[in-house]
Amino acid sequence: MGSSRRIAVLGSGYVGLTVAAGLAFMRHEVVCSDIAESKIDQLSSGIVSIVEDGLTELVLEMVAKGRLKFTSSNLEAVSDAEFVFLCLPTPQGRDGSPDLSATIAVAREIGPHLARNSIVINKSTVPVGTAHKVRDIMNRPDVDVVSNPEFLSEGSAVLDFLQPDRIVIGSDSRENGLRVAELYGDPTDHKCIVTDTLSAELIKYACNAYLATRLTFINTIAELCEAVGADIRTVAAGMGTDHRIGTAFLNSGPGWGGSCFPKDTEALIHMAETVGCDIALVKTVIRANAGHTERIVEKVAAAVGGNVAGKVVAVWGLAFKAGTNDLRNSPAVKIVTSLQERGATVRAYDPAIEKDSLDGVELVHFKEDACVGADVLLVATEWPDFSLVDLATIGELMSHRSIVDARNVIEVEDALNAGFDYVGVGVGRSNTIRLLNLEAGEGGAQ
Ligand code: UGA
């Protein structure tokens, strides 16, 4: 572990708060700021409103140890900081490009007040060239701006921060790149990649666009599986054993969503267009992804006889994935909205969402309550306990025993044994599933 440094983290969203608490865990003295006073008031009284595994505990522990403090003043946070992390929102602007107004405003605000020879580190996902832009705005020749993109998945952000695959640092000065690398411990002990600033900024976009493309690919193969009677789980397992491919990010589902992939793929296209490149592949991926979400709506309609008007649809899961309460660009929400537009009544349950957050959707507190009198059950988010339910009991509550499993989390045999019609994503048109038991060395159809 390197020596303790004074660090300011500007922004207290799930990225900023995870970075702040994680750096405090690494024994640095951290001050985290946010212009939203209500957030800072909550955090100062020990309330963490973000659903993020392990974050509340880590924040409370670091506050108790005196290594993490909060303030609503950016200037107070940066006043004697040696390193300033920018973890600011970069929402999608109207033309698809990220809206950098928060980053620009903060750069203007803090520029004159930064400590001598401090380093500003950009964690937010920002277009290539932003570090240079921030440097120009701050107009402080003694202050460097370094890119250090985050690779924190919602739901596992703390673990991703503390045990990263690698840490990417983009710095045009080798010395400052190393100073930032040392914040994470001895650079020779951990997986730090120091690159030039522009490349680091692009690595982030390239990763998210690649992962989105990979998911669209697997969802496309899932579609083909349904048509030919193959099973996507078997196909994905078979693909994943090729070490060049690997097993991660091959779960077929209702299309990708969330606060990052949709925004970042659009931003990449926009960025490429401004320099005369047409990334047709990513455009196709975005289009195909929308089609994969809509296919789930068609599956629900088919499950109730072709028309959802007047039907009751029980929905398990609204968040864009398990482990978070984030509804931004959630495929589940898109499907629910589309079902409502077609005249369905939707009753939903999500373990992380307590308040009615969607117009016209009745949110219930128990998954069983969603199913009472329902014509079909749609599993839209892969919360682990959805696979543990007693389907016979669920079936008794419903008007019709029918499941559309957009996450392939329900055991098909259990569903069939409990008298359900089961439809997954790419699990075969005959409702049977062929599982390849790799560990036991068995193969073939069951
Ligand atoms: C993503 C990246 O994974 C992080 O590395 C990155 O730091 C983050 O964006 C960001 O840019 O801030 P996140 O948006 O939290 O993280 O979610 P993911 O876990 O990547 O999932 C994205 C979408 O893909 C979700 O809708 C999820 O359900 C879907 N997905 C993921 C699948 O359908 N199948 C899979 O096998 C994996």
Coordinates of N, CA and C and ligand atoms in Angstrom, one line a residue, residues 14-15 125 150-155 160 204 207-208 211 215 218-219 247-261 264 320-322 329 331 382 407, ligand 1:
Y14 N -23.3 6.5 -7.5 CA -22.7 5.2 -7.1 C -21.3 5.1 -7.5
V15 N -20.8 5.8 -8.5 CA -19.4 5.8 -8.9 C -18.6 6.6 -7.8
T125 N -17.4 8.8 -17.6 CA -17.2 8.4 -19.0 C -17.4 9.6 -19.9
E150 N -13.8 4.5 -15.0 CA -14.3 3.5 -14.1 C -14.8 2.3 -14.8
F151 N -14.6 1.2 -14.2 CA -15.2 -0.1 -14.8 C -16.0 -0.7 -13.6
L152 N -17.0 0.1 -13.1 CA -17.7 -0.4 -12.0 C -19.1 -0.8 -12.4
S153 N -19.5 -2.0 -12.3 CA -20.8 -2.4 -12.7 C -21.7 -2.1 -11.5
E154 N -22.9 -1.6 -11.8 CA -23.9 -1.4 -10.7 C -24.2 -2.8 -10.1
G155 N -24.2 -2.8 -8.8 CA -24.5 -4.0 -8.0 C -23.2 -4.7 -7.5
D160 N -15.7 -4.5 -7.7 CA -15.0 -4.1 -8.9 C -13.9 -3.1 -8.6
K204 N -12.5 3.0 -22.5 CA -13.8 2.9 -21.7 C -15.0 2.7 -22.7
C207 N -14.8 -0.7 -24.5 CA -15.3 -1.8 -23.6 C -16.8 -1.9 -23.6
N208 N -17.4 -0.8 -23.3 CA -18.9 -0.9 -23.1 C -19.6 -1.2 -24.5
L211 N -19.0 -5.0 -25.1 CA -19.9 -5.8 -24.3 C -21.3 -5.8 -24.8
L215 N -23.5 -9.0 -26.2 CA -24.8 -9.4 -25.7 C -25.8 -9.5 -26.9
I218 N -25.3 -12.7 -28.7 CA -25.8 -13.9 -28.0 C -27.3 -13.9 -28.1
N219 N -28.0 -12.7 -28.0 CA -29.4 -12.6 -28.1 C -29.9 -13.0 -29.5
T247 N -16.6 -17.2 -20.8 CA -18.0 -17.5 -20.5 C -18.8 -16.2 -20.1
A248 N -18.1 -15.2 -19.6 CA -18.8 -14.0 -19.1 C -19.6 -13.3 -20.2
F249 N -20.7 -12.7 -19.7 CA -21.5 -11.8 -20.6 C -22.1 -12.6 -21.8
L250 N -22.5 -13.8 -21.5 CA -23.2 -14.6 -22.6 C -24.5 -15.0 -22.2
N251 N -25.1 -14.4 -21.2 CA -26.5 -14.8 -20.8 C -27.5 -14.0 -21.6
S252 N -28.3 -14.8 -22.4 CA -29.3 -14.1 -23.2 C -30.4 -13.6 -22.3
G253 N -31.1 -12.6 -22.8 CA -32.1 -11.9 -22.0 C -33.0 -11.0 -22.9
P254 N -33.5 -10.0 -22.2 CA -34.5 -9.1 -22.8 C -33.8 -7.9 -23.5
G255 N -32.5 -8.0 -23.8 CA -31.8 -6.9 -24.4 C -31.1 -6.2 -23.3
W256 N -30.0 -5.5 -23.6 CA -29.3 -4.8 -22.6 C -29.8 -3.4 -22.3
G257 N -29.6 -2.9 -21.1 CA -30.1 -1.5 -20.8 C -29.2 -0.9 -19.7
G258 N -29.8 -0.1 -18.9 CA -29.1 0.5 -17.8 C -28.6 1.9 -18.1
S259 N -27.9 2.5 -17.2 CA -27.5 3.9 -17.4 C -26.2 4.1 -18.2
C260 N -25.6 3.0 -18.7 CA -24.3 3.1 -19.3 C -24.3 2.6 -20.8
F261 N -24.7 1.4 -21.1 CA -24.6 0.9 -22.4 C -25.4 1.7 -23.5
D264 N -23.6 5.1 -23.8 CA -22.2 5.1 -24.3 C -22.1 4.6 -25.7
F320 N -33.0 -2.7 -14.1 CA -32.4 -3.1 -15.4 C -31.6 -4.4 -15.3
K321 N -31.2 -4.7 -14.1 CA -30.6 -6.0 -13.8 C -30.7 -6.2 -12.3
A322 N -30.3 -7.4 -11.9 CA -30.4 -7.7 -10.4 C -29.3 -7.0 -9.7
N329 N -33.3 3.2 -18.4 CA -33.3 2.3 -19.6 C -33.4 0.8 -19.3
P331 N -34.8 -2.7 -19.6 CA -35.7 -3.4 -20.6 C -37.0 -3.8 -20.0
E382 N -33.2 -10.7 -13.3 CA -32.7 -12.0 -12.8 C -32.4 -12.1 -11.3
R407 N -35.3 -14.0 -18.6 CA -33.9 -14.1 -18.1 C -33.4 -15.6 -17.9
Ligands
UGA1 C1 -21.5 -1.4 -17.4 C2 -20.2 -2.1 -17.5 O1 -20.3 -3.5 -17.3 C3 -19.2 -1.6 -16.4 O2 -17.9 -2.2 -16.6 C4 -19.1 -0.1 -16.6 O3 -18.2 0.5 -15.7 C5 -20.5 0.5 -16.5 O4 -21.3 0.0 -17.5 C6 -20.4 2.0 -16.7 O5 -20.0 2.4 -17.8 O6 -20.5 2.8 -15.8 P1 -23.7 -1.7 -15.8 O7 -24.3 -0.7 -16.6 O8 -23.8 -1.6 -14.3 O9 -22.1 -1.8 -16.1 O10 -24.3 -3.1 -16.1 P2 -23.8 -4.5 -16.7 O11 -23.7 -5.5 -15.7 O12 -22.7 -4.3 -17.7 O13 -25.1 -4.9 -17.6 C7 -25.6 -4.1 -18.7 C8 -26.8 -4.8 -19.3 O14 -26.4 -6.0 -19.9 C9 -27.9 -5.1 -18.3 O15 -29.1 -4.7 -18.9 C10 -27.8 -6.6 -18.1 O16 -29.0 -7.2 -17.7 C11 -27.3 -7.0 -19.4 N1 -26.6 -8.3 -19.4 C12 -25.4 -8.4 -18.8 C13 -27.2 -9.4 -20.0 O17 -28.3 -9.3 -20.6 N2 -26.5 -10.6 -20.0 C14 -25.3 -10.7 -19.5 O18 -24.7 -11.9 -19.5 C15 -24.7 -9.6 -18.8

